[in-house]
Coordinates of C-alpha atoms and ligand atoms in Angstrom, one line a residue:
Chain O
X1139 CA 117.2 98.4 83.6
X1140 CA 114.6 97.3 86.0
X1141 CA 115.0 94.2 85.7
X1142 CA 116.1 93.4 89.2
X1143 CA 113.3 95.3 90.5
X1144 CA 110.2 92.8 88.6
X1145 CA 107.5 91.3 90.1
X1146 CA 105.5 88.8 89.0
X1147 CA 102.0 88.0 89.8
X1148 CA 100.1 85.0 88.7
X1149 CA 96.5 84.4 88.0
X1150 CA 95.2 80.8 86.9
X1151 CA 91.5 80.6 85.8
X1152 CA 89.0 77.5 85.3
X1153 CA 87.9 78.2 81.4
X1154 CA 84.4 79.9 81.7
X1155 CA 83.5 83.1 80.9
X1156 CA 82.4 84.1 84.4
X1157 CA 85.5 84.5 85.1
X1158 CA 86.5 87.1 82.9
X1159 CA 85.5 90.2 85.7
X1160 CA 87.7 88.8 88.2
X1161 CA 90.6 88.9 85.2
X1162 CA 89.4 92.8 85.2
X1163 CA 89.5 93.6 88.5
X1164 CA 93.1 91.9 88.9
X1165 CA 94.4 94.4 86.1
X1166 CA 92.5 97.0 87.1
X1167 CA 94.4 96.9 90.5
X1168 CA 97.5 96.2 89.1
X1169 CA 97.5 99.0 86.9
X1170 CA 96.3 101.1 89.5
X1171 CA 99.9 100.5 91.2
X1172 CA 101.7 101.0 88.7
X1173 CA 101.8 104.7 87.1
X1174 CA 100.1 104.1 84.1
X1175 CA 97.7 107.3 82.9
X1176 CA 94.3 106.7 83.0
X1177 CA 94.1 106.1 78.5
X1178 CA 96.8 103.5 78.8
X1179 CA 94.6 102.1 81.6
X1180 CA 91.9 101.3 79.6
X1181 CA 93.7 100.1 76.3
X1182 CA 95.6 97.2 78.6
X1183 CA 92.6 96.5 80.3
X1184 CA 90.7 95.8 76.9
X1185 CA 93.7 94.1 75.4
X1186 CA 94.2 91.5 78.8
X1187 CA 90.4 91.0 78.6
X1188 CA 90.3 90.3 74.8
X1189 CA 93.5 87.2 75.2
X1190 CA 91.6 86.3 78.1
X1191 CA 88.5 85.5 76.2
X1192 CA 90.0 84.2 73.2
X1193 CA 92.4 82.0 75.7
X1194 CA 88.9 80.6 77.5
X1195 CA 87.0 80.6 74.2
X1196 CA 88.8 80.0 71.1
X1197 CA 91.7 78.2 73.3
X1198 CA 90.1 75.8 76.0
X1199 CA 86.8 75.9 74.7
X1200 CA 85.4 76.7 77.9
X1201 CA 86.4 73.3 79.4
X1202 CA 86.4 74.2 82.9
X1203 CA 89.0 71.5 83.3
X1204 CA 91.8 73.7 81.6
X1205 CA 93.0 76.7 82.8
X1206 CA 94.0 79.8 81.4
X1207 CA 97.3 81.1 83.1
X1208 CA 98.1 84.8 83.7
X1209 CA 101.5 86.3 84.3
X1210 CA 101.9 89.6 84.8
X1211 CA 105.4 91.1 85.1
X1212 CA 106.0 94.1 86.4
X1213 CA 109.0 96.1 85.9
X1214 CA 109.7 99.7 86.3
X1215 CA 109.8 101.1 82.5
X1216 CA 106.7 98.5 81.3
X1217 CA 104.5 96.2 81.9
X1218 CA 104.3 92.6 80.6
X1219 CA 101.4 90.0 80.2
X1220 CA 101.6 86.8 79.5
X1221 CA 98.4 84.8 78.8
X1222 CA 98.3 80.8 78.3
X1223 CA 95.9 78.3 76.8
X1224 CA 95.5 74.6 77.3
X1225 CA 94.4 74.5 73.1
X1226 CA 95.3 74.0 70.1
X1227 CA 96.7 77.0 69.0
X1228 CA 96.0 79.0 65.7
X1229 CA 97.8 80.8 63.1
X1230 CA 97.9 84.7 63.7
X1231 CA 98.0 85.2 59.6
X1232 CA 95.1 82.8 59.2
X1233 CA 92.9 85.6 60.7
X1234 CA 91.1 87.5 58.2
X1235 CA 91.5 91.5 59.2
X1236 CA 88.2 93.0 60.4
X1237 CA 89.2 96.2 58.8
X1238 CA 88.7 94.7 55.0
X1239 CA 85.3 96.7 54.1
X1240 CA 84.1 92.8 53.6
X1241 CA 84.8 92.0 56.8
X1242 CA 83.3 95.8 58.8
X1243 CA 79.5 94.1 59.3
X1244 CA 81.0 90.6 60.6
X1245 CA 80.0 90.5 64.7
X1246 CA 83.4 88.9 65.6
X1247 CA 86.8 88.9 64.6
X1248 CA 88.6 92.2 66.0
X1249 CA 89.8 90.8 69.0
X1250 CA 93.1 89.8 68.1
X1251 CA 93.2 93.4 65.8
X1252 CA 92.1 95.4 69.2
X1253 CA 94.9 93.6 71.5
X1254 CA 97.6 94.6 68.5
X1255 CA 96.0 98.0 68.6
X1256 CA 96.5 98.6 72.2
X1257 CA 99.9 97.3 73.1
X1258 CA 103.0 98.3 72.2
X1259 CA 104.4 94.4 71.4
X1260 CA 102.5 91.5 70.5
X1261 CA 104.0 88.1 70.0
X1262 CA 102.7 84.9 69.2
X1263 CA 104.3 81.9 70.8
X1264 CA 103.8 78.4 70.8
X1265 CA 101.4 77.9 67.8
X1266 CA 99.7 80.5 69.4
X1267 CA 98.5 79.5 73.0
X1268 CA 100.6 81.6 74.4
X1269 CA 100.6 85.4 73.9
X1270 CA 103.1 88.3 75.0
X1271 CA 102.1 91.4 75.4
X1272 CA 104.4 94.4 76.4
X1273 CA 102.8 98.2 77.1
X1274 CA 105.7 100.5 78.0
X1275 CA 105.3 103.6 80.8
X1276 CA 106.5 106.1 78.1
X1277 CA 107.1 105.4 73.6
X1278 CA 110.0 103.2 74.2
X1279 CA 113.5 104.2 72.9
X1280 CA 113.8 103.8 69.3
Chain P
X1216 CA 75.6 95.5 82.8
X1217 CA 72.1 97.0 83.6
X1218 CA 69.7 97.5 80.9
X1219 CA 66.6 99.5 80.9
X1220 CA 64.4 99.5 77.9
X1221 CA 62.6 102.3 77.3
X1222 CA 59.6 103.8 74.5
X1223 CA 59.2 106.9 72.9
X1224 CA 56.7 106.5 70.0
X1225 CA 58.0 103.9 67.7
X1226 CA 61.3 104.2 68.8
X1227 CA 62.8 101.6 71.6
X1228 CA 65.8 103.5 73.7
X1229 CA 68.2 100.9 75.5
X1230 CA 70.2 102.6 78.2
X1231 CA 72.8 100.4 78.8
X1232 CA 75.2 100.9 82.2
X1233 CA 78.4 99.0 82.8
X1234 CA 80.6 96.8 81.2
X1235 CA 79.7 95.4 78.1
X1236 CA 81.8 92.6 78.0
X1237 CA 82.3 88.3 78.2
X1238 CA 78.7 87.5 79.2
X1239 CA 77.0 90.2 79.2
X1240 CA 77.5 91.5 76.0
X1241 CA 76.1 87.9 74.9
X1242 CA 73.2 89.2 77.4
X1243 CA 72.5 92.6 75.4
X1244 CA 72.7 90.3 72.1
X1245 CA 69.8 88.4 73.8
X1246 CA 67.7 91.5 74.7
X1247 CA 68.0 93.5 71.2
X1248 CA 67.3 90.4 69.6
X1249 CA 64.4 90.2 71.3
X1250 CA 63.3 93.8 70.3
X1251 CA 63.8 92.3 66.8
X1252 CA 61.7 89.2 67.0
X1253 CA 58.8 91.2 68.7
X1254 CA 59.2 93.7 65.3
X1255 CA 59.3 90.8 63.2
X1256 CA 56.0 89.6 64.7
X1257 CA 54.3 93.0 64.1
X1258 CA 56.0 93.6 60.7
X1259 CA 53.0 92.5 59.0
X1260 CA 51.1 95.1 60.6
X1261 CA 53.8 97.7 59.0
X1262 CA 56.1 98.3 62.0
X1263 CA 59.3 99.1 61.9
X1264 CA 62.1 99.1 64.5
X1265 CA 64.4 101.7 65.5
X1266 CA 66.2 101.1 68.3
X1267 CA 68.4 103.9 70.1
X1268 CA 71.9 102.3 72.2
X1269 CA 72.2 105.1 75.0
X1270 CA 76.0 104.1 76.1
X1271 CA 76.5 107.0 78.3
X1272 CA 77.1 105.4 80.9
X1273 CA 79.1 101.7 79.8
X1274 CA 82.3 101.9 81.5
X1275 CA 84.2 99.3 79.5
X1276 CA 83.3 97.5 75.7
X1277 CA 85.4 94.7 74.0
X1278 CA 85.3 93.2 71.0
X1279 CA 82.1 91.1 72.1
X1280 CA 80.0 94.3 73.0
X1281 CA 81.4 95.7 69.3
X1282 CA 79.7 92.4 68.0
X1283 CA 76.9 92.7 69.1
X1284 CA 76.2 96.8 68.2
X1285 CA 77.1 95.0 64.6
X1286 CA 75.0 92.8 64.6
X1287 CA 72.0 95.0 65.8
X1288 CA 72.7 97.0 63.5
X1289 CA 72.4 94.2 60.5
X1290 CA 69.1 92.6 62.0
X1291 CA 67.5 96.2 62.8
X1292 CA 68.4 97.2 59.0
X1293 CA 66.4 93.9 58.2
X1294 CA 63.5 95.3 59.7
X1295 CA 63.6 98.2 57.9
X1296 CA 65.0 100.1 61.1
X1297 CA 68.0 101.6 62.2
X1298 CA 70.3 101.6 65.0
X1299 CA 71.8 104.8 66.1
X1300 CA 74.2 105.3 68.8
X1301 CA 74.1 107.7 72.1
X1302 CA 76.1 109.9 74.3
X1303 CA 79.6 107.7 73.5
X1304 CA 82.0 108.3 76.0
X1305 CA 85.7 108.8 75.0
X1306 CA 86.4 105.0 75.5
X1307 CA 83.6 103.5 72.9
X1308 CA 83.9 106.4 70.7
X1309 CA 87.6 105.1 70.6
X1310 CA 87.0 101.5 70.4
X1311 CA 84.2 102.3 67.7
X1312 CA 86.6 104.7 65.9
X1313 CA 89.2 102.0 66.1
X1314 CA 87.3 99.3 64.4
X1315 CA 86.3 101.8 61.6
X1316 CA 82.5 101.5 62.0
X1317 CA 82.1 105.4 62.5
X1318 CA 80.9 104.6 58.9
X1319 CA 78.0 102.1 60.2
X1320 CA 76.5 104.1 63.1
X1321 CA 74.7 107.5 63.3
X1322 CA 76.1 109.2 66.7
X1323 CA 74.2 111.7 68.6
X1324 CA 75.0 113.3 71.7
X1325 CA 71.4 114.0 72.6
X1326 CA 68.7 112.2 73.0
X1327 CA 66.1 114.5 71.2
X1328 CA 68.9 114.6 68.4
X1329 CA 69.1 111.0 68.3
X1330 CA 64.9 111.1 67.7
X1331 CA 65.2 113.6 65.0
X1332 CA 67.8 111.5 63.0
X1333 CA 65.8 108.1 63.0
X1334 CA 62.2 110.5 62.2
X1335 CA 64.3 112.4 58.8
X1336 CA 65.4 109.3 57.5
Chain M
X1068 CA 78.8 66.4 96.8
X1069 CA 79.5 69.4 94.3
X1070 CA 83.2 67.6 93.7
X1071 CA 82.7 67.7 90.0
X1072 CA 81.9 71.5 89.7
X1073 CA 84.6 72.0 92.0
X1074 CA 86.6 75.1 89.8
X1075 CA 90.4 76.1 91.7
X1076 CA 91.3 79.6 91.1
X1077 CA 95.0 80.5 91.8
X1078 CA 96.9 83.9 92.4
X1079 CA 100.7 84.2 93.6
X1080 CA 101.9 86.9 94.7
X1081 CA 105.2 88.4 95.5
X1082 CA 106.0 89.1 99.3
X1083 CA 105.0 93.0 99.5
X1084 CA 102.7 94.4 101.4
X1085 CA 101.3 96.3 98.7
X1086 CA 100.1 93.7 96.9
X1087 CA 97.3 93.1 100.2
X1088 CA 94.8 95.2 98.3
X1089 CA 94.7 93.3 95.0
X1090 CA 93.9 90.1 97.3
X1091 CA 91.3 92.1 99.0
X1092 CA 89.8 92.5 95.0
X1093 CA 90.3 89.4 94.2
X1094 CA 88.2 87.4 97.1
X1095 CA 85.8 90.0 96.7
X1096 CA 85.0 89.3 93.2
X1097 CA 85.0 84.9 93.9
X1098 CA 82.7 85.9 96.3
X1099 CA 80.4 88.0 94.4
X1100 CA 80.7 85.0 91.9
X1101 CA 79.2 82.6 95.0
X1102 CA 76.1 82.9 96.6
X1103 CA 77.7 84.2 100.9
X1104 CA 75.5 86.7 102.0
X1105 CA 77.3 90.2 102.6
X1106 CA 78.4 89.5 106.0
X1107 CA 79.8 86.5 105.4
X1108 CA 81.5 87.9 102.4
X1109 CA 83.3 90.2 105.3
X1110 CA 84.3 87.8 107.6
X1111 CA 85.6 85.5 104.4
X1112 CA 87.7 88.6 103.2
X1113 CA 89.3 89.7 106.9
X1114 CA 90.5 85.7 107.1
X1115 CA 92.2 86.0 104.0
X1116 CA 93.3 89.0 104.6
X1117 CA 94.7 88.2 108.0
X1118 CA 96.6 85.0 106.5
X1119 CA 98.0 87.1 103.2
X1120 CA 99.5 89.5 105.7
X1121 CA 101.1 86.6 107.6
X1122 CA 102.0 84.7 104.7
X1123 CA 104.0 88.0 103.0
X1124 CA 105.3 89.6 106.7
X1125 CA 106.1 86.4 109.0
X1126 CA 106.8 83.7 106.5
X1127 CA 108.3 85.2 104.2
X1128 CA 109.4 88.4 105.8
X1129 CA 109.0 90.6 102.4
X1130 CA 111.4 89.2 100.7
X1131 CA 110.2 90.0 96.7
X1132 CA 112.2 86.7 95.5
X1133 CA 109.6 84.9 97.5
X1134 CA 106.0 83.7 96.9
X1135 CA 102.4 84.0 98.7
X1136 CA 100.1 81.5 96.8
X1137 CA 96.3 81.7 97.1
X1138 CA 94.4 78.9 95.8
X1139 CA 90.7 79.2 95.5
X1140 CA 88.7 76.0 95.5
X1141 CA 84.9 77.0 94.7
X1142 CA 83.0 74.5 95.2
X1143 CA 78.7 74.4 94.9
X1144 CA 78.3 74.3 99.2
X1145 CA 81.4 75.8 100.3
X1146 CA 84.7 77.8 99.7
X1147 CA 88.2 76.6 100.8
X1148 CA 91.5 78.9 100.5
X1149 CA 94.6 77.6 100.6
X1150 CA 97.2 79.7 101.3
X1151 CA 100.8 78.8 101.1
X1152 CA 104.4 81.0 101.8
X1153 CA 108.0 79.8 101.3
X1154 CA 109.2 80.6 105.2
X1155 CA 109.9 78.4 108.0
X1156 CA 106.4 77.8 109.1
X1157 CA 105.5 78.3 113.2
X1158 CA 103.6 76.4 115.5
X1159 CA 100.2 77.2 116.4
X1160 CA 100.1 76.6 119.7
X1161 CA 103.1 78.5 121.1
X1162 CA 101.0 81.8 120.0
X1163 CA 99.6 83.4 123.0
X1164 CA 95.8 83.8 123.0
X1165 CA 95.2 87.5 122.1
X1166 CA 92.2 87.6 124.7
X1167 CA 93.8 86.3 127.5
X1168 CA 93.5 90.2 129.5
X1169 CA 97.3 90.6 129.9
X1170 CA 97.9 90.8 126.2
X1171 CA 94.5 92.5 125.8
X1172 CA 96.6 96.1 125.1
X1173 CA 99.0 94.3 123.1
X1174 CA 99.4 95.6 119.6
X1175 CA 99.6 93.2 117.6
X1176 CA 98.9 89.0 118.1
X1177 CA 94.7 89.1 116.9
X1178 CA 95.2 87.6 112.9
X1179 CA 95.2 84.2 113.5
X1180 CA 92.4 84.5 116.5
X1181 CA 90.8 86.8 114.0
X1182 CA 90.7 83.9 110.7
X1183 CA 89.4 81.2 112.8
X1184 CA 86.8 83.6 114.7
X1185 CA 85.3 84.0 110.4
X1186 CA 85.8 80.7 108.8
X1187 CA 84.2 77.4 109.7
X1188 CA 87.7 75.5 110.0
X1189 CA 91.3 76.7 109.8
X1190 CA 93.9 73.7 109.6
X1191 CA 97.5 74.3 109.3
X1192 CA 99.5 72.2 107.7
X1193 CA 103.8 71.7 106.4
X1194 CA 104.4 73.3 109.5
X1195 CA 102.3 76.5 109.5
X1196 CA 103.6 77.8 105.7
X1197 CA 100.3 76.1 104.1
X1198 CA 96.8 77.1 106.0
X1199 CA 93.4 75.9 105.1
X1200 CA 90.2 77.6 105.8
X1201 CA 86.7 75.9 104.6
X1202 CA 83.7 78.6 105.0
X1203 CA 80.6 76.6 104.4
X1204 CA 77.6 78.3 102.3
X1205 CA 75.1 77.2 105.3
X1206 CA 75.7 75.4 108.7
X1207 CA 77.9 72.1 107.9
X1208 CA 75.6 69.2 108.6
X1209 CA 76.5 67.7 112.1
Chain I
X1470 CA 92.3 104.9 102.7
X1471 CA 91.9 109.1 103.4
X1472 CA 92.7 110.6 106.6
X1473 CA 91.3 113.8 107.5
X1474 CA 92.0 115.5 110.7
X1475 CA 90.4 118.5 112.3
X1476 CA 90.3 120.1 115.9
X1477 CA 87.4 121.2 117.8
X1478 CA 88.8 123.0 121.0
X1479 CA 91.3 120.9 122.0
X1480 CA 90.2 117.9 121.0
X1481 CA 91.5 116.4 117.4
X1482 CA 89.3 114.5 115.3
X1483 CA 90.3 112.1 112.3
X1484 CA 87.7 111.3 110.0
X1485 CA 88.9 108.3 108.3
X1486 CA 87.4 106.1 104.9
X1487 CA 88.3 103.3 103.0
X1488 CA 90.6 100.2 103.8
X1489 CA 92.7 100.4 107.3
X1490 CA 94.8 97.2 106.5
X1491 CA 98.1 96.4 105.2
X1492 CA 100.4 99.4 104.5
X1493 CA 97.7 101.7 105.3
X1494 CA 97.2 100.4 109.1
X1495 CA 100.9 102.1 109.1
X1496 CA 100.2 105.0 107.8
X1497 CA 97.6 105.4 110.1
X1498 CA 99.7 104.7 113.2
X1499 CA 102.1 107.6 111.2
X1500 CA 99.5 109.6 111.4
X1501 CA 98.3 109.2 115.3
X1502 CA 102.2 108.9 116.2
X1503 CA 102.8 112.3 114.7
X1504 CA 100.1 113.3 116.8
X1505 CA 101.0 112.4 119.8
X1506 CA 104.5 113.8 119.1
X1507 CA 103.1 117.4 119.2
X1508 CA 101.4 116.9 122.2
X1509 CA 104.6 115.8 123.7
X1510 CA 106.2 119.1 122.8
X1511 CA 103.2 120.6 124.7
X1512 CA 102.6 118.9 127.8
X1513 CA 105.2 121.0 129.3
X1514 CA 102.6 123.9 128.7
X1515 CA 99.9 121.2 130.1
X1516 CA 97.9 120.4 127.2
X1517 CA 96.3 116.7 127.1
X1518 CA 96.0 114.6 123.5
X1519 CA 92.6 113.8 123.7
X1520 CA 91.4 111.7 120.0
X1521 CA 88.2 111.1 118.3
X1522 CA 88.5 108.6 115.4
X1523 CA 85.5 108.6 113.2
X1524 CA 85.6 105.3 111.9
X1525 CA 81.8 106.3 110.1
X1526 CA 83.3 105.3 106.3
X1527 CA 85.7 102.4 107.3
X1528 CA 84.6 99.8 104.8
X1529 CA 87.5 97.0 106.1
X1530 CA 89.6 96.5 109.5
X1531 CA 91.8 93.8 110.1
X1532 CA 94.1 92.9 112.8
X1533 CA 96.8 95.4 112.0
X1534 CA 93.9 98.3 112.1
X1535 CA 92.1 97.3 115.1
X1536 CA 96.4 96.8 116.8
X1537 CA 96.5 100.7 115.5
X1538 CA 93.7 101.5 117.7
X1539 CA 95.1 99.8 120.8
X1540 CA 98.8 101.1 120.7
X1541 CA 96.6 104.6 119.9
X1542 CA 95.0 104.2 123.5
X1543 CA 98.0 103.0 124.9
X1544 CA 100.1 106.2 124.0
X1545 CA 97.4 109.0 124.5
X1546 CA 97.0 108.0 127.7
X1547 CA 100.6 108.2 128.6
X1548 CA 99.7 112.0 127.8
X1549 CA 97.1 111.8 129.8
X1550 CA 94.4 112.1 127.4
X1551 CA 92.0 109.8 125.5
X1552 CA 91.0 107.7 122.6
X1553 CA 87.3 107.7 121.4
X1554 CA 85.6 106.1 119.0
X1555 CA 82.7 107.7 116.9
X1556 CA 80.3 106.0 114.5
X1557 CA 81.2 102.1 114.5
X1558 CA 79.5 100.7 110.8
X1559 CA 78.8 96.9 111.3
X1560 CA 82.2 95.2 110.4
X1561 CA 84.1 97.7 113.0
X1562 CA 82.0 96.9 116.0
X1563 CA 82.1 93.1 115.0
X1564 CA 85.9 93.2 114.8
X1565 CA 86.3 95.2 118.2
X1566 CA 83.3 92.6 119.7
X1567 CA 85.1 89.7 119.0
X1568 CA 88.4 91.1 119.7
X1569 CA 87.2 91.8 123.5
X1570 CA 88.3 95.6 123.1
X1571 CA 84.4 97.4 124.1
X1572 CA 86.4 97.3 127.8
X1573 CA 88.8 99.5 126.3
X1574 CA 87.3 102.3 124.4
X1575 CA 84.6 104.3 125.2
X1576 CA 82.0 104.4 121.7
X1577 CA 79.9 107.2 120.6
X1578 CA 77.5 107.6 117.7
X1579 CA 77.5 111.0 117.2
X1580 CA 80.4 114.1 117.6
X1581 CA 78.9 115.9 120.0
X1582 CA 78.3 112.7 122.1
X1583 CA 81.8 111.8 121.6
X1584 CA 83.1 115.5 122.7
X1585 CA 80.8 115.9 125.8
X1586 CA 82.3 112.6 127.0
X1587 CA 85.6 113.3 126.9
X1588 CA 84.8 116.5 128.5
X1589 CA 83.7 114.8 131.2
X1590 CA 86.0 112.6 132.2
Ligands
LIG3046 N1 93.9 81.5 72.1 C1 93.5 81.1 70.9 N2 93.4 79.8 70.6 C2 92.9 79.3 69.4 N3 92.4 80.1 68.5 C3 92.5 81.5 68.7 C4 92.9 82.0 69.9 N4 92.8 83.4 69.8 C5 92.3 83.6 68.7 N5 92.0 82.5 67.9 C6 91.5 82.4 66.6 O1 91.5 83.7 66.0 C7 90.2 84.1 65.6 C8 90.1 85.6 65.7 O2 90.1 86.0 67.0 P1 89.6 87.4 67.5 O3 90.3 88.4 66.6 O4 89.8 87.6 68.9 O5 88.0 87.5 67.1 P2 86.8 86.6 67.7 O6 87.3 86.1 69.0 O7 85.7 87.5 67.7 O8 86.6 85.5 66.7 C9 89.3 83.3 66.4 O9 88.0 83.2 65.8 C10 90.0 82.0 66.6 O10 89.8 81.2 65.5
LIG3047 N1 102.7 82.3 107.9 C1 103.4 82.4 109.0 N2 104.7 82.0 109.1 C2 105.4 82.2 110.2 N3 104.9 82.6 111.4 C3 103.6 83.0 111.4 C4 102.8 82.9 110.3 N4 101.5 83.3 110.6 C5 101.6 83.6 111.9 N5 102.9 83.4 112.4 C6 103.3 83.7 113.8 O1 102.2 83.8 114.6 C7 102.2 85.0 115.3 C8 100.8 85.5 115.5 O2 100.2 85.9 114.3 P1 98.9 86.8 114.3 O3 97.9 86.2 115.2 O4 98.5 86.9 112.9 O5 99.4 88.2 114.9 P2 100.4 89.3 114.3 O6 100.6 89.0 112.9 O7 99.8 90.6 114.6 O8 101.7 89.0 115.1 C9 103.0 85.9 114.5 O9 103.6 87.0 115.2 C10 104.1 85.0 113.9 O10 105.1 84.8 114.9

């Protein structure tokens, strides 16, 4: 369902950090078109802007000579985000859990826990420079 | 993100507008630590520093901006301070909420509140 | 000069007019980023605004299956856009000249007039589907 | 962009903000068309069309706004009536300068302005 009726918008982005307000504007507009409530809004916004970071950050060490690639697909029932690195990639288990009461006065680490916390799907692909992440319109069907 | 740094007795209010993200929350780090290094250099003379975050009006936080409220909070404690948090709108009080650090931060919704808290303890 | 810092930012987009306004946010946030005074930043916006339009409507006549590509080539003394659609391109020339007084109450005919009234240069190039515009930060040297 | 129409005597006013481009140049010319649809049904009775856009909070125009505001002239004056324009920002009158269109519409920069010269012509 829907799936005749997706778009597909692409945003590529030299790796610096400047660049991580246009990446909120462009979702910020495209969740404006689309129906999501104002909550969901918010929590995609800080879940694109978190794989955005860790894409020019963690991923392509800000090496303004690799990109980080955006795709956002939108269908009728959800909307999907793809986000790609030029790095290494990294091991999703590897990442300690910044809720661990050792872990609570650490300044970095909950990105990846924020971006699980906001979506409705996850996934890790490609050792982990590229991420999928799904938010759906309404709970979707068990 | 605008800051304006402000003094009421000992206490150093940041009221902090915007979006508190990428580089500017690397931006606030730079200020608060700031506030800590000019403490440090009148500890001797037995200051402390208490620092107030007024984030009524911060539109959008990520994990960064979360960093650095951490952090301030672990320097600040350093200097025998504390850092207490301000009018949290519905997003940060979320994101805060989220992260389990409701623990870490004294929350006031007033400012004269906010004062009252850092003078009792 | 400025070749090395030369960062490319790329959006595509698919052929619907709706998607206009997320251009609009998008070239308004590069040029926030650079240093064009505010009415520059206007005239930079209506050019790419004028070839978006043409890109989506005359190239390639809405059809969702097919793309409107915006690259971004910042650069430290100028901005270039290229814009690129999937249709069967047009020549330049046979377009009548919008201030010519006998089309003066025409409707439509003032977009392409219009980009190369704000930007410094406007090529067209593959047969009218790729355009380039240059806006230089100050006055080109001669 | 938001549309707001209002009449003063006979004459209809459309305060308009934000973005005319894209989809929302056509819903503008919706707007006008409709317009000038009811004044159609009226002539008979003799009424004239006679519109003031208020272009005051027009942040962007492009080609497809400023073609709006032609075909708007050209069909209110098949009715006999007019098309004004009231409070041109910066970018407007730039776009209508260039465009060689100051020939074609008479520009005011206040209502009352704008309603005493249609009144007298
Ligand atoms: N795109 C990526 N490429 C490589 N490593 C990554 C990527 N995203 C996350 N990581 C790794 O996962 C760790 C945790 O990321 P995150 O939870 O976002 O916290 P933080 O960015 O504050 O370290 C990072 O420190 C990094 O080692
Ligand atoms: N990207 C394009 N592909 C095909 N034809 C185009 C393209 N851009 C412009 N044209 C042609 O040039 C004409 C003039 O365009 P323009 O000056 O923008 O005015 P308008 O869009 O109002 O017709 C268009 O009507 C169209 O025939």
């Amino acid at each position: 369902m829907g799936e005749r009726s997706e778009q597909v918008i692409t945003l590529s982005l030299p790796s610096s950090m400047q660049h991580v307000y246009l990446l909120d504007v462009v979702v910020s507009e495209i969740l404006k078109e689309m129906d999501f409530g104002e909550d969901i809004q918010e929590q995609i916004n800080l879940a694109v802007i978190e794989a955005g970071t860790n894409a020019i950050k963690h991923g392509n060490k800000e090496d303004l000579g690799k990109k980080a690639t955006f795709q956002f697909i939108l269908a009728e029932d959800r909307l999907t985000i793809v986000i790609e690195d030029e790095g290494e990639g990294f091991a999703r288990q590897t990442v300690a859990d910044p809720l661990d009461p050792e872990n609570l006065l650490k300044s970095s680490g909950r990105g990846l826990f924020l971006m699980e916390a906001c979506m409705d799907s996850v996934t890790y692909e490609a050792k982990g420079t590229i991420i999928k992440m799904v938010k759906y319109k309404e709970t979707p069907d068990p | 993100m605008q800051v304006n740094l402000r003094n009421k007795g000992s206490i150093t209010i940041l009221d902090i507008a915007g979006q508190v993200i990428g580089t500017d929350a690397l931006a606030l780090k730079r200020i608060i630590d700031e506030q800590v290094q000019v403490a440090d250099n009148h500890t001797e003379h037995g200051e402390d520093l208490n620092l107030i975050l007024n984030l009524e009006r911060v539109q959008m936080m990520d994990s960064s901006g979360l960093g650095v409220l951490v952090a301030a909070h672990t320097s600040v404690r350093r200097n025998n301070g504390q850092v207490v948090l301000l009018n949290l709108g519905g997003n940060v009080r979320s994101l805060i909420v989220m992260a389990k650090l409701m623990t870490i931060f004294d929350c006031y919704d007033s400012e004269a509140e906010a004062i009252a808290g850092i003078m009792k303890s």
